[in-house]
Amino acid sequence: MSVLVLTLIILLGAFLAGLIGSLTGLGGGVIIIPLLTLVLKVDIHYAIGASLVSVIATSSGSAAAYVKEGISNIRVGMFLEIATTVGAVIGAFIAVYAETNMIAVIFGLVLVLSAALSFKKHAEIIASKPNRLAALLKLNSSYPTAAGEINYTVQHVPGGFFMMMIAGVLSGLLGIGSGALKVLAMDNIMKLPFKVSTTTSNFMIGVTAAASAGVYFERGYIDPGLAMPVMLGVLAGAFAGSKILVKAQTKSLRVVFAIVITFLAIQMIYNGLNGKI
Amino acid sequence: MKQGQHVKDSDLETIMGSLLRIGVLIAATVVLIGGILYLFQHGRAEPHYHTFSGEPKDLKNIKSIFTEVFKLQSTAIIQLGVLVLIATPIARIIFSIVGFVLEKDYLYVVITFIVLGIIAFSMLSGLAG
């Protein structure tokens, strides 16, 4: 296989990853890394580096669209970025010394978890209980809905902060955005409204990925021949996805995606345990 | 007062959003140019990704990337685009500091500086060896 053929295959795969990632909200990294490692037999360190680049691209590229809706909470985002960036640096540091097959097994487990989380029901309960720490950090805010502005308060700040640190470690270790875990921290633990959680999480993903991308870049884990088709493909796919977003079809798409992801996860774990990755 | 703060926040976010989009567009353009050149220069070569060996020194050091870019070395042009991309979220953080200063929210000026400091540490500490 020549470089040209490999580049075209990755470009196509990355386009699909970006497209499906943006339609399901799971992000492209979870498909890119299995594609590169399982199908194209690329070393997982290179795959993580390329994926991180695409994570920054999609997060930054879609931020403009989300911001227009005016529902992300930049103070919650900025405060929690302390946790995610510290985690990301720790994760990238672990990745430098971790065996490739161990990374593959952890990746598989996180993949299953992400797929499961995408099916969680989101009951929209607006918290209004006052919380001292949240008030001190000015995290409480309001967001626009069809029924007008709704005020919400933020709960369990330390718990959310800790969960965010774990999300950061996984992001730095595996080269994914770990958006599912970020949403879990804000939605389930801190009781932010679901829409606020998802948009704020998207805003944070790029910063988290940039923190670990610096380490990967310096280590020489970001290869231009791979980063180029991955970044361009995912960006084009995510852009196409944002144009064709049809609400009615996302549910069945999500089911298909979860099945694919679970299959990929089993492959990653199996190959990791057998030392074939 | 709360209303006023909210309006300012959304102004800030709109500018930040456009800033990010412009950064991504520039990065993608640079990578695309480098990529086309790359396929012309290396398209028929044999890929070598099965075993990890790390990038050569001149592709992970900012100064030497610039030297190689001027020699029209395609891989260095792609790396430059990647660097621009990594810089976009960092630019957003720096911009946030300005925004919080304008809002006189000094708590968040400090918080944002902490985030910036962590990222700077990750890049300059030599943690990566």
CSV table of C-alpha atoms in Angstrom, one decimal, chain A:
chain,number,residue,atom,x,y,z
A,1,MET,CA,0.0,0.0,0.0
A,2,SER,CA,1.4,3.4,-1.0
A,3,VAL,CA,1.2,6.6,1.1
A,4,LEU,CA,-1.4,7.9,-1.4
A,5,VAL,CA,-3.8,5.0,-1.0
A,6,LEU,CA,-3.4,5.0,2.8
A,7,THR,CA,-4.1,8.8,2.9
A,8,LEU,CA,-7.3,8.3,0.9
A,9,ILE,CA,-8.5,5.5,3.1
A,10,ILE,CA,-7.9,7.5,6.3
A,11,LEU,CA,-9.5,10.6,4.7
A,12,LEU,CA,-12.6,8.6,4.0
A,13,GLY,CA,-12.7,6.9,7.4
A,14,ALA,CA,-12.1,10.2,9.2
A,15,PHE,CA,-14.9,11.8,7.1
A,16,LEU,CA,-17.3,9.1,8.3
A,17,ALA,CA,-16.1,9.3,11.9
A,18,GLY,CA,-16.6,13.1,11.9
A,19,LEU,CA,-20.1,12.7,10.3
A,20,ILE,CA,-21.3,10.0,12.7
A,21,GLY,CA,-19.6,11.7,15.6
A,22,SER,CA,-21.4,14.9,15.1
A,23,LEU,CA,-24.8,13.3,14.5
A,24,THR,CA,-24.6,11.2,17.6
A,25,GLY,CA,-22.7,13.6,19.8
A,26,LEU,CA,-20.0,11.0,20.6
A,27,GLY,CA,-17.2,12.6,18.7
A,28,GLY,CA,-14.9,11.2,16.1
A,29,GLY,CA,-12.0,9.9,18.2
A,30,VAL,CA,-13.8,6.8,19.3
A,31,ILE,CA,-13.9,5.6,15.6
A,32,ILE,CA,-10.6,7.0,14.4
A,33,ILE,CA,-8.4,5.1,16.8
A,34,PRO,CA,-9.9,1.7,16.2
A,35,LEU,CA,-9.8,2.4,12.4
A,36,LEU,CA,-6.1,3.3,12.5
A,37,THR,CA,-5.0,0.6,15.0
A,38,LEU,CA,-7.2,-2.4,14.1
A,39,VAL,CA,-7.7,-2.0,10.4
A,40,LEU,CA,-4.6,-0.1,9.3
A,41,LYS,CA,-2.2,-1.5,11.9
A,42,VAL,CA,-0.9,1.9,12.9
A,43,ASP,CA,0.9,2.1,16.3
A,44,ILE,CA,-1.6,3.3,18.9
A,45,HIS,CA,0.6,6.2,20.0
A,46,TYR,CA,0.5,7.7,16.4
A,47,ALA,CA,-3.3,7.0,16.4
A,48,ILE,CA,-3.8,8.9,19.6
A,49,GLY,CA,-1.8,11.9,18.4
A,50,ALA,CA,-3.8,12.1,15.2
A,51,SER,CA,-7.1,11.7,17.0
A,52,LEU,CA,-6.2,14.5,19.5
A,53,VAL,CA,-5.7,16.9,16.6
A,54,SER,CA,-9.1,16.0,15.2
A,55,VAL,CA,-10.7,16.5,18.6
A,56,ILE,CA,-9.4,20.0,18.9
A,57,ALA,CA,-10.6,20.7,15.3
A,58,THR,CA,-14.1,19.6,15.9
A,59,SER,CA,-14.4,21.2,19.3
A,60,SER,CA,-13.2,24.6,18.1
A,61,GLY,CA,-15.0,24.4,14.8
A,62,SER,CA,-18.4,23.8,16.4
A,63,ALA,CA,-18.0,26.1,19.3
A,64,ALA,CA,-19.1,29.1,17.2
A,65,ALA,CA,-22.4,27.4,16.4
A,66,TYR,CA,-23.1,26.5,20.0
A,67,VAL,CA,-22.1,29.9,21.3
A,68,LYS,CA,-24.9,31.5,19.2
A,69,GLU,CA,-27.5,29.6,21.2
A,70,GLY,CA,-26.1,31.3,24.3
A,71,ILE,CA,-26.5,28.4,26.7
A,72,SER,CA,-23.0,27.3,27.6
A,73,ASN,CA,-21.8,28.4,31.0
A,74,ILE,CA,-18.3,29.8,30.6
A,75,ARG,CA,-17.6,30.1,34.3
A,76,VAL,CA,-18.5,26.5,34.9
A,77,GLY,CA,-16.4,25.6,31.9
A,78,MET,CA,-13.4,27.7,32.9
A,79,PHE,CA,-13.4,26.5,36.5
A,80,LEU,CA,-13.7,22.8,35.5
A,81,GLU,CA,-10.9,23.3,32.9
A,82,ILE,CA,-8.5,23.4,35.8
A,83,ALA,CA,-9.5,19.8,36.6
A,84,THR,CA,-9.5,18.6,32.9
A,85,THR,CA,-6.2,20.2,32.0
A,86,VAL,CA,-4.4,18.8,35.1
A,87,GLY,CA,-5.9,15.4,34.2
A,88,ALA,CA,-4.9,15.7,30.6
A,89,VAL,CA,-1.3,16.3,31.4
A,90,ILE,CA,-1.3,13.4,33.8
A,91,GLY,CA,-3.0,11.2,31.2
A,92,ALA,CA,-0.5,12.2,28.5
A,93,PHE,CA,2.4,11.5,30.9
A,94,ILE,CA,1.0,8.0,31.7
A,95,ALA,CA,0.6,7.3,27.9
A,96,VAL,CA,4.3,8.0,27.4
A,97,TYR,CA,5.2,5.1,29.7
A,98,ALA,CA,2.2,2.8,29.3
A,99,GLU,CA,2.3,-0.4,27.2
A,100,THR,CA,0.3,-0.2,23.9
A,101,ASN,CA,-1.8,-3.2,24.8
A,102,MET,CA,-2.8,-1.8,28.1
A,103,ILE,CA,-3.9,1.5,26.4
A,104,ALA,CA,-5.9,-0.6,24.0
A,105,VAL,CA,-7.7,-2.5,26.8
A,106,ILE,CA,-8.5,0.8,28.7
A,107,PHE,CA,-9.7,2.3,25.4
A,108,GLY,CA,-12.1,-0.6,24.8
A,109,LEU,CA,-13.6,-0.3,28.3
A,110,VAL,CA,-14.1,3.5,28.0
A,111,LEU,CA,-15.7,2.9,24.6
A,112,VAL,CA,-18.3,0.5,26.1
A,113,LEU,CA,-19.0,3.0,28.9
A,114,SER,CA,-19.4,5.9,26.4
A,115,ALA,CA,-21.9,3.8,24.3
A,116,ALA,CA,-23.9,2.9,27.4
A,117,LEU,CA,-24.0,6.5,28.5
A,118,SER,CA,-25.4,7.7,25.2
A,119,PHE,CA,-28.6,5.8,26.0
A,120,LYS,CA,-29.1,7.4,29.4
A,121,LYS,CA,-32.4,9.1,29.8
A,122,HIS,CA,-32.1,12.8,30.6
A,123,ALA,CA,-34.8,13.9,32.9
A,124,GLU,CA,-34.6,17.7,32.9
A,125,ILE,CA,-34.7,18.6,36.5
A,126,ILE,CA,-33.7,22.2,37.3
A,127,ALA,CA,-31.9,22.4,40.6
A,128,SER,CA,-32.8,25.4,42.7
A,129,LYS,CA,-31.3,24.4,46.0
A,130,PRO,CA,-28.7,27.0,47.1
A,131,ASN,CA,-25.1,25.8,47.2
A,132,ARG,CA,-22.5,27.9,49.0
A,133,LEU,CA,-19.5,26.8,47.0
A,134,ALA,CA,-21.3,27.3,43.7
A,135,ALA,CA,-22.4,30.7,44.8
A,136,LEU,CA,-18.9,31.6,45.9
A,137,LEU,CA,-17.6,30.5,42.4
A,138,LYS,CA,-20.4,32.3,40.6
A,139,LEU,CA,-21.4,29.1,38.9
A,140,ASN,CA,-25.2,29.6,39.1
A,141,SER,CA,-26.7,31.1,36.0
A,142,SER,CA,-29.7,31.0,33.7
A,143,TYR,CA,-30.4,29.7,30.2
A,144,PRO,CA,-33.0,30.5,27.5
A,145,THR,CA,-35.8,28.0,26.9
A,146,ALA,CA,-39.1,28.2,24.9
A,147,ALA,CA,-40.7,29.2,28.2
A,148,GLY,CA,-38.2,32.1,28.8
A,149,GLU,CA,-35.1,32.4,30.9
A,150,ILE,CA,-34.8,29.7,33.6
A,151,ASN,CA,-32.4,30.1,36.6
A,152,TYR,CA,-30.5,27.1,37.8
A,153,THR,CA,-28.1,26.4,40.6
A,154,VAL,CA,-25.1,24.1,40.6
A,155,GLN,CA,-24.7,21.3,43.1
A,156,HIS,CA,-21.8,19.0,44.3
A,157,VAL,CA,-18.9,21.1,43.0
A,158,PRO,CA,-16.1,18.9,44.4
A,159,GLY,CA,-17.6,15.7,43.0
A,160,GLY,CA,-18.0,17.3,39.6
A,161,PHE,CA,-14.5,18.6,39.8
A,162,PHE,CA,-13.1,15.1,40.6
A,163,MET,CA,-15.1,13.5,37.8
A,164,MET,CA,-13.7,16.1,35.4
A,165,MET,CA,-10.2,15.2,36.4
A,166,ILE,CA,-10.8,11.6,35.5
A,167,ALA,CA,-12.3,12.7,32.1
A,168,GLY,CA,-9.1,14.7,31.6
A,169,VAL,CA,-6.9,11.8,32.3
A,170,LEU,CA,-8.7,9.6,29.9
A,171,SER,CA,-8.6,12.3,27.2
A,172,GLY,CA,-4.9,12.6,27.6
A,173,LEU,CA,-4.3,8.9,27.8
A,174,LEU,CA,-6.6,7.8,24.9
A,175,GLY,CA,-6.7,10.8,22.6
A,176,ILE,CA,-10.5,11.2,22.8
A,177,GLY,CA,-12.6,14.2,23.9
A,178,SER,CA,-14.3,12.2,26.6
A,179,GLY,CA,-17.3,14.3,26.1
A,180,ALA,CA,-19.6,11.6,27.5
A,181,LEU,CA,-17.8,11.7,30.9
A,182,LYS,CA,-17.8,15.5,30.9
A,183,VAL,CA,-21.5,15.6,30.4
A,184,LEU,CA,-21.9,12.9,33.1
A,185,ALA,CA,-20.0,15.2,35.6
A,186,MET,CA,-22.1,18.3,34.8
A,187,ASP,CA,-25.5,16.7,34.1
A,188,ASN,CA,-25.6,13.9,36.8
A,189,ILE,CA,-23.3,15.2,39.5
A,190,MET,CA,-23.5,19.0,39.3
A,191,LYS,CA,-27.2,19.0,38.2
A,192,LEU,CA,-26.7,21.4,35.4
A,193,PRO,CA,-29.5,21.4,32.7
A,194,PHE,CA,-28.6,18.9,30.0
A,195,LYS,CA,-28.4,21.4,27.2
A,196,VAL,CA,-26.0,23.6,29.2
A,197,SER,CA,-23.9,20.5,30.0
A,198,THR,CA,-23.5,19.4,26.4
A,199,THR,CA,-22.6,22.8,25.1
A,200,THR,CA,-20.3,23.6,27.9
A,201,SER,CA,-18.6,20.2,27.5
A,202,ASN,CA,-18.0,20.9,23.9
A,203,PHE,CA,-16.4,24.2,24.7
A,204,MET,CA,-14.1,22.5,27.2
A,205,ILE,CA,-13.0,19.6,25.0
A,206,GLY,CA,-10.6,21.7,22.8
A,207,VAL,CA,-8.8,23.2,25.8
A,208,THR,CA,-8.4,19.7,27.4
A,209,ALA,CA,-7.1,18.2,24.2
A,210,ALA,CA,-4.7,21.2,23.6
A,211,ALA,CA,-3.1,20.5,27.1
A,212,SER,CA,-2.2,16.9,26.2
A,213,ALA,CA,-1.5,17.7,22.5
A,214,GLY,CA,1.4,19.8,23.6
A,215,VAL,CA,3.0,16.8,25.3
A,216,TYR,CA,2.2,14.5,22.3
A,217,PHE,CA,3.7,17.0,19.9
A,218,GLU,CA,6.9,17.3,21.8
A,219,ARG,CA,7.2,13.6,22.1
A,220,GLY,CA,6.9,13.2,18.3
A,221,TYR,CA,3.6,11.3,18.6
A,222,ILE,CA,1.9,13.6,16.1
A,223,ASP,CA,2.8,12.4,12.6
A,224,PRO,CA,2.0,14.8,9.7
A,225,GLY,CA,1.2,12.0,7.3
A,226,LEU,CA,-1.6,10.8,9.7
A,227,ALA,CA,-2.7,14.0,11.3
A,228,MET,CA,-3.3,15.6,7.9
A,229,PRO,CA,-6.0,13.2,6.5
A,230,VAL,CA,-7.5,12.6,10.0
A,231,MET,CA,-7.9,16.3,10.7
A,232,LEU,CA,-9.2,17.3,7.3
A,233,GLY,CA,-11.5,14.2,7.1
A,234,VAL,CA,-13.1,14.7,10.5
A,235,LEU,CA,-13.6,18.4,10.0
A,236,ALA,CA,-15.3,17.9,6.7
A,237,GLY,CA,-17.4,15.1,8.2
A,238,ALA,CA,-18.4,17.1,11.2
A,239,PHE,CA,-19.3,20.1,9.0
A,240,ALA,CA,-21.5,17.8,6.8
A,241,GLY,CA,-23.1,16.4,9.9
A,242,SER,CA,-24.0,19.8,11.2
A,243,LYS,CA,-25.8,20.5,7.9
A,244,ILE,CA,-27.9,17.3,7.7
A,245,LEU,CA,-28.8,17.0,11.4
A,246,VAL,CA,-32.3,15.5,11.3
A,247,LYS,CA,-33.7,15.0,14.8
A,248,ALA,CA,-36.0,12.1,14.0
A,249,GLN,CA,-33.3,9.9,12.7
A,250,THR,CA,-30.7,10.4,15.4
A,251,LYS,CA,-32.2,7.8,17.8
A,252,SER,CA,-31.9,4.8,15.4
A,253,LEU,CA,-28.5,6.1,14.3
A,254,ARG,CA,-27.4,6.1,17.9
A,255,VAL,CA,-28.5,2.5,18.3
A,256,VAL,CA,-26.5,1.5,15.2
A,257,PHE,CA,-23.5,3.5,16.4
A,258,ALA,CA,-23.6,1.9,19.9
A,259,ILE,CA,-23.6,-1.6,18.3
A,260,VAL,CA,-20.6,-0.6,16.1
A,261,ILE,CA,-18.8,0.9,19.1
A,262,THR,CA,-19.4,-2.1,21.3
A,263,PHE,CA,-18.0,-4.4,18.5
A,264,LEU,CA,-14.9,-2.1,18.1
A,265,ALA,CA,-14.5,-2.1,21.9
A,266,ILE,CA,-14.4,-5.9,22.1
A,267,GLN,CA,-11.9,-6.0,19.2
A,268,MET,CA,-9.7,-3.5,21.0
A,269,ILE,CA,-9.8,-5.4,24.3
A,270,TYR,CA,-9.3,-8.8,22.6
A,271,ASN,CA,-6.3,-7.6,20.6
A,272,GLY,CA,-4.9,-5.7,23.6
A,273,LEU,CA,-5.1,-8.8,25.8
A,274,ASN,CA,-3.4,-10.9,23.1
A,275,GLY,CA,-0.7,-8.3,22.7
A,276,LYS,CA,-1.6,-7.9,19.0
A,277,ILE,CA,-2.0,-4.2,19.1
